Coordinates of C-alpha atoms in Angstrom, one line a residue:
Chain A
X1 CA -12.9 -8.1 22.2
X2 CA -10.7 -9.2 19.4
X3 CA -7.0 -10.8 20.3
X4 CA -5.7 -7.8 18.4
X5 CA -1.9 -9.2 19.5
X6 CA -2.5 -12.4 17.3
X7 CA -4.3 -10.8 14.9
X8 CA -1.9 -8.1 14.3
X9 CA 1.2 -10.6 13.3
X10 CA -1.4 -12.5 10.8
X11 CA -0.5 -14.1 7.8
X12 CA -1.7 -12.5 4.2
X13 CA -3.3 -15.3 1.6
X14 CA -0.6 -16.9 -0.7
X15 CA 2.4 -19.2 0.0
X16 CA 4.9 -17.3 1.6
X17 CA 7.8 -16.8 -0.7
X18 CA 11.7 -17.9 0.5
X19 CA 14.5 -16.4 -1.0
X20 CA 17.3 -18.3 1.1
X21 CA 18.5 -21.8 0.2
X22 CA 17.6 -22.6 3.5
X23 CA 14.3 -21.4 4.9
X24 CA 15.9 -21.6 8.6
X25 CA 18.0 -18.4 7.6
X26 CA 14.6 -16.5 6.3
X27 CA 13.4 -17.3 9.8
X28 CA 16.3 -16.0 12.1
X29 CA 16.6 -13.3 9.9
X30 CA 12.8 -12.5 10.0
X31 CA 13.2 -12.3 13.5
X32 CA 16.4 -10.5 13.9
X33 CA 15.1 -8.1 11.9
X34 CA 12.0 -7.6 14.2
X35 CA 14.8 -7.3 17.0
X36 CA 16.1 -4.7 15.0
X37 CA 13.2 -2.6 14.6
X38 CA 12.6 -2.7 18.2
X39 CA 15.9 -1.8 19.4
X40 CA 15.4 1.3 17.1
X41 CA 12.3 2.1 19.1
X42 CA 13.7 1.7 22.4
X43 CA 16.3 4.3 20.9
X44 CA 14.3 7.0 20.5
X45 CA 12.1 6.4 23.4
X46 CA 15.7 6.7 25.5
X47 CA 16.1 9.9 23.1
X48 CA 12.8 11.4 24.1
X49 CA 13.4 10.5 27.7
X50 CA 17.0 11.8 27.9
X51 CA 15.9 15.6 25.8
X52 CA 13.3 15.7 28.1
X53 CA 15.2 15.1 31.2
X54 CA 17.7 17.4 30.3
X55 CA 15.2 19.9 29.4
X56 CA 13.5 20.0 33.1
X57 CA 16.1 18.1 35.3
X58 CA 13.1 16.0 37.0
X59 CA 14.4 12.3 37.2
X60 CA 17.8 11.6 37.9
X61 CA 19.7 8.4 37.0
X62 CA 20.0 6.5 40.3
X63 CA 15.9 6.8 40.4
X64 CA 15.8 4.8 37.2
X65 CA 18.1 2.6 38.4
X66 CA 15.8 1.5 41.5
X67 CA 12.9 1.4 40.0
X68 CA 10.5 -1.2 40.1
X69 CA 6.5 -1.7 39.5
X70 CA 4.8 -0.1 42.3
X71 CA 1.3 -1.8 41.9
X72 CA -0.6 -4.8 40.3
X73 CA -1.6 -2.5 37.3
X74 CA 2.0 -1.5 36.9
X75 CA 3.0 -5.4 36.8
X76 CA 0.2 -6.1 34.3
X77 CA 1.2 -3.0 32.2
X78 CA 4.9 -4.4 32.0
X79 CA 3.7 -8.0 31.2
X80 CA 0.9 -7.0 28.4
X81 CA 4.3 -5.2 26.7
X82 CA 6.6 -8.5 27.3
X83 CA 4.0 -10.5 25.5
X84 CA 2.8 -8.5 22.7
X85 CA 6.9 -7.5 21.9
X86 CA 7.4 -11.4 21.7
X87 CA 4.5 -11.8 19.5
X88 CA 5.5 -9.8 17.2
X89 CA 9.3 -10.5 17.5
X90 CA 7.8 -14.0 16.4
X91 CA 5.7 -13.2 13.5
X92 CA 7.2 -15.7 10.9
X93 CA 6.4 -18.5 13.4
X94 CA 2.8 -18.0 13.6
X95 CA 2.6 -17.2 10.0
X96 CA 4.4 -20.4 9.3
X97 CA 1.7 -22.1 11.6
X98 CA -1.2 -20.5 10.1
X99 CA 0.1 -21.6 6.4
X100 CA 0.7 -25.4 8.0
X101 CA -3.0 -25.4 9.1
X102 CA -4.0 -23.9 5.8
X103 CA -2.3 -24.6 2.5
X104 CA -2.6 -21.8 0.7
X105 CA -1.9 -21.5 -3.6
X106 CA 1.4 -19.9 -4.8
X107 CA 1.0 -16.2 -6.0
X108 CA 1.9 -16.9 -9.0
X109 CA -1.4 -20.0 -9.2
X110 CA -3.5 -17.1 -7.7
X111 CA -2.2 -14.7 -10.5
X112 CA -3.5 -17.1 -13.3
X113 CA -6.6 -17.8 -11.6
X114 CA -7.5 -14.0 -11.0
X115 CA -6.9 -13.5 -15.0
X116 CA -9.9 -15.6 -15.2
X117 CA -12.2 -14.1 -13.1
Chain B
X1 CA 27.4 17.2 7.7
X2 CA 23.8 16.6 7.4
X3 CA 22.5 12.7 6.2
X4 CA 20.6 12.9 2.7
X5 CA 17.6 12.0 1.7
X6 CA 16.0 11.0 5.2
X7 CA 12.2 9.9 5.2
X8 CA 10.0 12.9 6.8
X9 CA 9.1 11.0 10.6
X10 CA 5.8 10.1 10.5
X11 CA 4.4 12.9 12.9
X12 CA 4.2 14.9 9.6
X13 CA 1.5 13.0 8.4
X14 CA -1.8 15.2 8.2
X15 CA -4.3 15.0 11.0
X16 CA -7.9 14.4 11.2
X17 CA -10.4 12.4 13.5
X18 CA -9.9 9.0 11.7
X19 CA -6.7 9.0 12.0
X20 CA -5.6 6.1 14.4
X21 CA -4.4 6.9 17.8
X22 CA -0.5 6.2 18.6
X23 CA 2.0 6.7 20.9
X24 CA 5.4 7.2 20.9
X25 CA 6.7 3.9 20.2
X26 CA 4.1 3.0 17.8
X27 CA 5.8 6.1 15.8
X28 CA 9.0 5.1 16.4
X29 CA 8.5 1.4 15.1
X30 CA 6.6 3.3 11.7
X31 CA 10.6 5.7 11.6
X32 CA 12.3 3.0 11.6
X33 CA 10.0 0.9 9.0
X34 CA 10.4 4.4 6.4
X35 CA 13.9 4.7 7.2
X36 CA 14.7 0.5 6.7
X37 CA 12.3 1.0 2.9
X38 CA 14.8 4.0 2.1
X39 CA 17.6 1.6 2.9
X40 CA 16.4 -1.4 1.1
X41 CA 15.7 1.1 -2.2
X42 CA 19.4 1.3 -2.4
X43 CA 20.5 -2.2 -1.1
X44 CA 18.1 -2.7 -4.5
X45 CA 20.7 -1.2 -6.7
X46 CA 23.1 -4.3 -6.2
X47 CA 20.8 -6.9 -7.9
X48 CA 21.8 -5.3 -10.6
X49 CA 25.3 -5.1 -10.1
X50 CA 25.3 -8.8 -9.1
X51 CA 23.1 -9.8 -12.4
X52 CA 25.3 -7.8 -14.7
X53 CA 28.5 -9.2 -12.9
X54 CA 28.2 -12.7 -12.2
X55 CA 24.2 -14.2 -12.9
X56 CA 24.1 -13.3 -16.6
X57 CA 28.0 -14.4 -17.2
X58 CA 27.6 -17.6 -15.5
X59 CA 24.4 -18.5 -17.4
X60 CA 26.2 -17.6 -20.6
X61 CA 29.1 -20.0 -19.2
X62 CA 27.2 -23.0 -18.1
X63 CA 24.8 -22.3 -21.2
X64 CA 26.8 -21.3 -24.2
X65 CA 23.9 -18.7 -24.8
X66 CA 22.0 -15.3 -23.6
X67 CA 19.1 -15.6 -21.2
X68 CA 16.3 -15.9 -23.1
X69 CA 13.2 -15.2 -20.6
X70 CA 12.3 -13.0 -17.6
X71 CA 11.2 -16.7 -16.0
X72 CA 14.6 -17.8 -16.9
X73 CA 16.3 -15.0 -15.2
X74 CA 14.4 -15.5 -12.1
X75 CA 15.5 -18.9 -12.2
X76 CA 19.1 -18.0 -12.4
X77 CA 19.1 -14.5 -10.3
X78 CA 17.3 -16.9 -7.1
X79 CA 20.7 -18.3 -6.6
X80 CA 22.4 -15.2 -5.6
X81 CA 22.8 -14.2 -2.8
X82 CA 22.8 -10.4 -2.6
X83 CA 19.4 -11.1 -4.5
X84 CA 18.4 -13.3 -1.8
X85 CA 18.8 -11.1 1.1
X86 CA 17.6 -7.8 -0.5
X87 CA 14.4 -10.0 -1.5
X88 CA 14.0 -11.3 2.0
X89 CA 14.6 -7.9 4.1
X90 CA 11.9 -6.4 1.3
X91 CA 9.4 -9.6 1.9
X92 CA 10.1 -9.4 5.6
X93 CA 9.5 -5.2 6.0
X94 CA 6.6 -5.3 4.1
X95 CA 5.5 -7.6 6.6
X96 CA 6.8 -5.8 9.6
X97 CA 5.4 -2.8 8.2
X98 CA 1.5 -4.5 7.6
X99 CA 2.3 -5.7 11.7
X100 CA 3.0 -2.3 13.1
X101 CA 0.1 -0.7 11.4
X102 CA -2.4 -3.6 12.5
X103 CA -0.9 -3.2 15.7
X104 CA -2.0 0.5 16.1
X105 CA -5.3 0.0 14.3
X106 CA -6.6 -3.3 16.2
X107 CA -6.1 -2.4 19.4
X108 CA -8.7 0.2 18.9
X109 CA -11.2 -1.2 16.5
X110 CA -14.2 0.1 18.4
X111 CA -12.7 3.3 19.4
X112 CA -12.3 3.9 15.4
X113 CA -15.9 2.4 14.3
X114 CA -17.6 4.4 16.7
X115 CA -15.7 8.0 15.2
X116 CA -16.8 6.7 11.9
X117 CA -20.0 6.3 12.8
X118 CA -20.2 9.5 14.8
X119 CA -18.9 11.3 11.5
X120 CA -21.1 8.9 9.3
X121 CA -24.6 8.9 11.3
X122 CA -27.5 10.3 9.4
X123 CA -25.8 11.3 6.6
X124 CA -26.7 10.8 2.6
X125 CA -23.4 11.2 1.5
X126 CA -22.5 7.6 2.4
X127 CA -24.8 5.0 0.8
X128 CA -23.8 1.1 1.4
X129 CA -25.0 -1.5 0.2
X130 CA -25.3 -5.1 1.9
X131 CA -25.8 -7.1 -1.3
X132 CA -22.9 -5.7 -3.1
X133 CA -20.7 -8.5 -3.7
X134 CA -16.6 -8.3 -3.2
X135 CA -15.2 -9.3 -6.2
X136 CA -13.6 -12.7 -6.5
X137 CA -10.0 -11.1 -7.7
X138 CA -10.2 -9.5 -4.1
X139 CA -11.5 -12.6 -2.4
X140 CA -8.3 -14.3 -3.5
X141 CA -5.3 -12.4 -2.8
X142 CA -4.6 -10.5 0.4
X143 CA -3.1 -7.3 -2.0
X144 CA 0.1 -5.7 -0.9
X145 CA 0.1 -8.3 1.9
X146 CA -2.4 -6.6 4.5
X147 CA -3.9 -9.4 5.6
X148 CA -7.9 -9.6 5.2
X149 CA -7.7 -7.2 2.3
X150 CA -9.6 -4.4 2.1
X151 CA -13.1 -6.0 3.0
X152 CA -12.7 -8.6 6.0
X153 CA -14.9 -7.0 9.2
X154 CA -13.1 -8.1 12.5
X155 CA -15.6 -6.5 14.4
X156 CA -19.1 -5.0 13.0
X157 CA -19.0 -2.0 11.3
X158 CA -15.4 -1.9 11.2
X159 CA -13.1 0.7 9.8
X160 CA -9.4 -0.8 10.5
X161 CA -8.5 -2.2 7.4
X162 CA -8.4 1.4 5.8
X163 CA -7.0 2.9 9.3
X164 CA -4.5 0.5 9.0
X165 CA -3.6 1.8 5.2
X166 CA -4.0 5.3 5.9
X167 CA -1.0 5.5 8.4
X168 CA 1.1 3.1 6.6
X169 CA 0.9 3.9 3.5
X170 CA 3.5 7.6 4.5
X171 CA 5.8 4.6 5.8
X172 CA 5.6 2.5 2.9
X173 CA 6.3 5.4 0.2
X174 CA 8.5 7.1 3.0
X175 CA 6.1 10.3 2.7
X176 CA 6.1 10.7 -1.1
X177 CA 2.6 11.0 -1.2
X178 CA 2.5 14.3 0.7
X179 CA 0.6 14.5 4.2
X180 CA -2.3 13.1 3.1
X181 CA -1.0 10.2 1.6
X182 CA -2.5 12.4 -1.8
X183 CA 0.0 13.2 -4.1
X184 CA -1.8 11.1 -7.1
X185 CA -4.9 13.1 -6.8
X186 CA -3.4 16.1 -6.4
X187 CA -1.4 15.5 -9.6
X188 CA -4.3 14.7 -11.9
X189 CA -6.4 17.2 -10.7
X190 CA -3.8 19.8 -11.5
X191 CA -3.0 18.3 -14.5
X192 CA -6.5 18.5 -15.6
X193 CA -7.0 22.4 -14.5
X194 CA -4.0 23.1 -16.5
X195 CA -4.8 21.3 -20.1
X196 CA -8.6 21.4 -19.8
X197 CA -8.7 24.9 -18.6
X198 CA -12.7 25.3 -19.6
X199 CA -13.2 21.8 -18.7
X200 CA -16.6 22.4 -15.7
X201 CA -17.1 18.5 -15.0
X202 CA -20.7 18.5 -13.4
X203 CA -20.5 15.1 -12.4
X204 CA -17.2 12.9 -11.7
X205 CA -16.4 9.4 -10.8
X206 CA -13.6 7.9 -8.9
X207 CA -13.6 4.2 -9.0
X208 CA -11.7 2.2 -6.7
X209 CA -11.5 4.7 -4.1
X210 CA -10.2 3.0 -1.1
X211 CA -9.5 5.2 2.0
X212 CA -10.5 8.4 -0.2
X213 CA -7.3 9.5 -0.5
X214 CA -7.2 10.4 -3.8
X215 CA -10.9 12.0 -4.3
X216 CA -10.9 14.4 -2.1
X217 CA -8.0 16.6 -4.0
X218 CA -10.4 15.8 -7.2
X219 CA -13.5 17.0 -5.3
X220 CA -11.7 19.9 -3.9
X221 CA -10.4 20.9 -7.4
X222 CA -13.8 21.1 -8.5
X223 CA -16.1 21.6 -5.7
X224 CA -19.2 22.7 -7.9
X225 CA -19.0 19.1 -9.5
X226 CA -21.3 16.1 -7.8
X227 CA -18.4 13.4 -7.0
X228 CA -19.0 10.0 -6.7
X229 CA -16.7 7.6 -5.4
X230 CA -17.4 3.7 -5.6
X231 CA -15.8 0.9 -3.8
X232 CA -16.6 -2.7 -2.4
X233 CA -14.7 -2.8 0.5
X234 CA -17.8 -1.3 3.6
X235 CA -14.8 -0.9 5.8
X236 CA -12.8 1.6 3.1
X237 CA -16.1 3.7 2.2
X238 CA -16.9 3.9 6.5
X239 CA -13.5 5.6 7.2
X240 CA -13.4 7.4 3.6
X241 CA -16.8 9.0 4.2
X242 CA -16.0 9.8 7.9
X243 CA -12.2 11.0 6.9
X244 CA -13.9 13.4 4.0
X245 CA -16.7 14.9 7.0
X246 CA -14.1 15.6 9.3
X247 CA -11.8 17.7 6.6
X248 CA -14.6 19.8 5.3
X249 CA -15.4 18.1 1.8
X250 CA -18.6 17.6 1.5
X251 CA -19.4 16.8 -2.2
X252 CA -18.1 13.7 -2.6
X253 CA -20.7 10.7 -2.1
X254 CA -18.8 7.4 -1.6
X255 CA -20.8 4.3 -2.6
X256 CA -20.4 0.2 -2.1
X257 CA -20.8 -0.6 -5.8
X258 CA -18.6 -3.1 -8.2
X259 CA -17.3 -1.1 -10.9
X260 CA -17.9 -3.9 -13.1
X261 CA -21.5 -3.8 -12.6
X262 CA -22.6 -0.3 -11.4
X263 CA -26.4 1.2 -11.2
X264 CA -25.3 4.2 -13.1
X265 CA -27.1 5.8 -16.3
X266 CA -26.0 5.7 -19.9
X267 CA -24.0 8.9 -19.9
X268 CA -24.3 9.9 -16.6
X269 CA -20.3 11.5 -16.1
X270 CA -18.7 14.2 -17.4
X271 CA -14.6 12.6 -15.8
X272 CA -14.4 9.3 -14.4
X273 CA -11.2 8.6 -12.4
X274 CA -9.0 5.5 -11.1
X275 CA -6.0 5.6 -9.4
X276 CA -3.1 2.9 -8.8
X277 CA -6.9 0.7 -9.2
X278 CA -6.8 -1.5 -12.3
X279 CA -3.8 -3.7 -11.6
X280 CA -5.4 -4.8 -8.4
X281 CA -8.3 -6.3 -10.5
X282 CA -8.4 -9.2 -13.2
X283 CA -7.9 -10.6 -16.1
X284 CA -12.0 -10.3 -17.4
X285 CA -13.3 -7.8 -15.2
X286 CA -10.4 -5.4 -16.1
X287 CA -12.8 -5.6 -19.5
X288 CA -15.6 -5.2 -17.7
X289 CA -15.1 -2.5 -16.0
X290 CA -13.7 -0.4 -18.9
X291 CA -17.0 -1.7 -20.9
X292 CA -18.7 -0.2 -18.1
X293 CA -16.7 3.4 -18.0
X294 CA -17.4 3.9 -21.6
X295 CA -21.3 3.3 -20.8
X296 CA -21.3 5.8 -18.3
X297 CA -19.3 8.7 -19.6
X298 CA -20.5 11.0 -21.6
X299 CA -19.7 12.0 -25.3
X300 CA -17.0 14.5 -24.7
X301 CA -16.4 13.3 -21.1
X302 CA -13.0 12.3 -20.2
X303 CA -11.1 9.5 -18.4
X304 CA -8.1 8.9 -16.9
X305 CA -6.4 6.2 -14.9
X306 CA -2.9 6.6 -12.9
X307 CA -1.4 2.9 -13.1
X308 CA 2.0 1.2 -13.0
X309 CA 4.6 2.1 -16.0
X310 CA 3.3 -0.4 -18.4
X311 CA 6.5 -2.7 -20.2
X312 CA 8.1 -1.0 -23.9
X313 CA 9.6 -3.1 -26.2
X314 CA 13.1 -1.7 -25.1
X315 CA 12.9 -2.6 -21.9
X316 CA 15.5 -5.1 -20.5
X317 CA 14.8 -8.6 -19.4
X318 CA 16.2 -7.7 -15.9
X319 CA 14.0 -4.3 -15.9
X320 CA 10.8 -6.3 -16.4
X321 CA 12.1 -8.9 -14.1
X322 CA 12.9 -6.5 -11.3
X323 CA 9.4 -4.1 -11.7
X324 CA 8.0 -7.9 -11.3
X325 CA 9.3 -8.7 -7.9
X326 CA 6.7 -6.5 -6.4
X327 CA 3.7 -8.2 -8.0
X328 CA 4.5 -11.8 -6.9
X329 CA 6.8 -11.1 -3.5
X330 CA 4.4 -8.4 -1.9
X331 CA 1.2 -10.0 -3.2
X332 CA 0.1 -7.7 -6.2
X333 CA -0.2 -10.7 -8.7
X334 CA -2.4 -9.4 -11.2
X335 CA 0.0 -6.3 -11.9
X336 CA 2.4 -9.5 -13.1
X337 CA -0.4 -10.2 -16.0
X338 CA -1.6 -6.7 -16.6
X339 CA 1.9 -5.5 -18.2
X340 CA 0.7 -8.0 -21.2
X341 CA -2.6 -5.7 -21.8
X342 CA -2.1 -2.7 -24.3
X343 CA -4.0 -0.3 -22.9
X344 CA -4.5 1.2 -25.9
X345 CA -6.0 -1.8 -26.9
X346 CA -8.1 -2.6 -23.4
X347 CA -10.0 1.1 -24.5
X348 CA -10.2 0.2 -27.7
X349 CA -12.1 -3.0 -27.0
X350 CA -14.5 -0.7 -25.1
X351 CA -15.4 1.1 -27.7
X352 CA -13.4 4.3 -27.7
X353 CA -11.3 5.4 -30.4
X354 CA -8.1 4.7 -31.5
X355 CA -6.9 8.6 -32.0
X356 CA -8.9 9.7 -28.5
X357 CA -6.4 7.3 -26.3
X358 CA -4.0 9.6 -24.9
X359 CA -1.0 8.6 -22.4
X360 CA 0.8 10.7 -20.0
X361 CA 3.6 10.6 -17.2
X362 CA 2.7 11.7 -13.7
X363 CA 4.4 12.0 -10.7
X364 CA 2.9 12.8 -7.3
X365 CA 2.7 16.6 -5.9
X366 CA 4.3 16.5 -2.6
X367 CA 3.2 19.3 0.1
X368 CA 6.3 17.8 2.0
X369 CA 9.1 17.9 -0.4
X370 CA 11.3 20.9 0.8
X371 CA 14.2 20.2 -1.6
X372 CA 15.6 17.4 0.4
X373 CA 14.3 14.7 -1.4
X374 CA 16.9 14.1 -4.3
X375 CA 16.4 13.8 -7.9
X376 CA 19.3 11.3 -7.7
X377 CA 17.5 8.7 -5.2
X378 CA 17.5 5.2 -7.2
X379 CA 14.0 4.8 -8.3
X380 CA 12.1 2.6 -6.1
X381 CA 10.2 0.5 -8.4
X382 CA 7.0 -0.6 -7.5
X383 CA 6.9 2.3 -4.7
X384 CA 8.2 5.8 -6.6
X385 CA 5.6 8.2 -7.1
X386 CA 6.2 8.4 -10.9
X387 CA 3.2 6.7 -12.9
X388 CA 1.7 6.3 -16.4
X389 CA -1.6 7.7 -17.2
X390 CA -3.4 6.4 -19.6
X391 CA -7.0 7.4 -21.0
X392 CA -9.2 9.0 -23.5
X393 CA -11.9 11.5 -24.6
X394 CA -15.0 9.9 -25.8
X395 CA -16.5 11.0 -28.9

């Protein structure tokens, strides 16, 4: 079985490129971003949730509200979510990692040695 | 009031038994990734506002003179910073979007091999071939940042890198290319039908062909024709083959061959096709390969090649520049050199004649427009669906 988490937040060959004076900006805006995105997920999951709710008045608020995981598999359910969310939330880190651990030519290097080839 | 111009959500993209699994979130995170592209398309519009306004006067202030280069203008432009942060929400979607859609597709890399091979099993239409080699130009950039390319096999037999292309390319063009991600084919098939109306092709070649995409409207178009399709990525021509079989097209062969070098005849093709193909190449084979298309066609065949707008003379410094940014910041570096090729002169070189090149616009049929997609969206370069076409007629 692959570690399709890790894998999934790889790095693509080529020095990553930095646009901000400061590469510490690119980073916490990498990751806000990533924040972003997810918020905007949990968004329409609530949306789905709340239309469907409405639609057949099954689950009422309080229910929600006490709700915790019931068995082992729930627990590992919620976990597996918690870690693969922060991997990807953290993305620039482990690219920035993977790039430490191999140097990798500039684009523009790459470009000039593909017009070779 | 309603919002303009909002991406199609990414439920409208066409089904079929390839087509990775997700679940609701998964197609919420892909919404949000077409919707933030939209966005950035217009955030876009500022650099060149900000050029026009303060980079170019500056330069001229500090330097008593014009900017002379497209280098020198990327020297001077990477200090501003409305160019920095639409460069670095671009750079950093492209990568959330590459995340998402290896997310989806990894997670069920056997569940996806063993469809294909379902589709695939005992079947002539798909021929690989373990000796072909990937070419070096693919071996050294990851292109359009997808990390392992097209070719790299996580698992054997695997199918995800063209899983993971298939649902992310609607995000990345925010549906322009219709729901099967096939406007381009569409468009050059029609195109053909329409100015070739006798044209019969018995035999056609699409080169390049990925995840199929753009064949099948080809094969479809023509379906007494033998198609061949050619790529050298195993994982692409797996899920290609296997996406074709499930949707009913079953004259298309897809083969692991490098155009550069392929087994075919002298004369062997009445239409040989690329698509969006050459400028993820290089700088000799791009030779090769068109060396090898006029071999294979056949006196009065045709070919034709949907590619980036090339550069014109009149084009600004800041035009160039900006159709650039694509090349070098979302890993398509050889599109950076292939603006300096004349492709008049590339198929000249080849051996076809001067007054057979021929060069049209294109832009992608789209079975999802319904009106809502404005004319007056900025143009997105490097992702609108508006190409150049350029070929020729042998004779």
């Amino acid at each position: 079985m692959i570690d399709y988490i890790k894998l999934a937040s790889s790095k693509s060959k080529g020095k990553r490129p930095y646009f901000h004076n400061d590469p510490a900006v690119e980073r916490v805006l990498n990751i806000t971003m990533a924040v972003a995105g997810e918020l905007a997920v949990m968004r329409e999951r609530m949306d789905t949730i709340e239309r469907l709710l409405e639609k057949k008045g099954l689950v009422s608020q309080e229910e929600i509200d006490n709700y915790i995981p019931e068995t082992k598999e729930e627990e590992t359910q919620r976990q597996a979510w918690h870690s693969e969310y922060i991997s990807r939330v953290l993305r620039i880190v482990q690219q920035e990692m993977e790039e430490l651990e191999n140097p990798d030519k500039t684009i523009a290097e790459i470009a000039n040695d593909i017009n070779k080839m | 009031m309603a919002a303009k111009n909002l991406p199609p959500v990414w439920n409208k993209i066409a089904k079929h038994a390839m087509l990775p699994e997700t679940n609701h979130d998964e197609r919420a995170r892909y919404n949000f990734l077409a919707n933030l592209n939209k966005h950035l398309a217009h955030v876009s519009q500022g650099n060149k506002v900000a050029f026009e306004k303060r980079v170019e006067p500056d330069f001229v202030k500090n330097n008593g003179r014009a900017i002379a280069s497209v280098d020198e203008l990327g020297e001077a432009i990477s200090k501003d910073s409305h160019y920095q942060i639409w460069s670095s929400l671009r750079r950093s979607t492209m990568e959330m979007r590459q995340q998402a859609g290896r997310s989806i597709v990894l997670r069920q890399a056997e569940e996806l091999r063993d469809k294909a091979e379902k589709l695939n099993k005992g079947k002539s239409t798909l021929v690989l071939d373990p000796n072909c080699k990937v070419p070096e130009y693919l071996l050294a950039v990851d292109n359009h940042l997808m990390p392992g390319s097209y070719h790299t096999e996580l698992i054997e037999g695997d199918v995800t890198p063209a899983a993971n292309y298939d649902s992310g390319i609607f995000v990345t063009t925010a549906g322009l290319l219709g729901r099967y991600n096939d406007g381009g084919g569409k468009a050059i098939a029609s195109w053909v039908k329409k100015t070739y109306a006798d044209f019969a092709p018995k035999r056609i070649l699409d080169i390049g062909c990925g995840m199929g995409h753009n064949v099948l409207p080809i094969a479809k178009a023509f379906p007494d024709a033998e198609v061949i399709a050619i790529d050298t990525g195993a994982p692409m021509l797996r899920y290609a083959h296997a996406r074709a079989v499930d949707l009913g097209i079953t004259n298309v062969t897809f083969m692991q061959m490098d155009a550069a070098m392929t087994t075919f005849e002298n004369e062997s093709f009445d239409w040989i096709q690329s698509t969006m193909f050459f400028h993820e190449t290089g700088g000799k084979s791009i030779y090769k390969i068109m060396n090898e298309i006029h071999r294979i066609l056949k006196p009065g065949g045709i070919t034709l090649h949907i590619e980036q707008p090339q550069y014109t003379e009149d084009m600004s410094l800041f035009e160039k520049f900006i159709r650039d940014w694509d090349a070098l910041n979302n890993s398509e570096p050889y599109w950076s050199k292939m603006h300096d090729i004349d492709p008049k002169e590339l198929m000249v070189s080849s051996g076809f004649k001067e007054e057979d090149f021929m060069q049209i616009g294109a832009k992608a049929e789209n079975d999802l427009d319904d009106g809502s997609q404005k004319a007056d969206e900025p143009e997105d370069h490097g992702r609108s669906p508006i190409w150049n076409v350029f070929g020729a007629i042998k004779n």
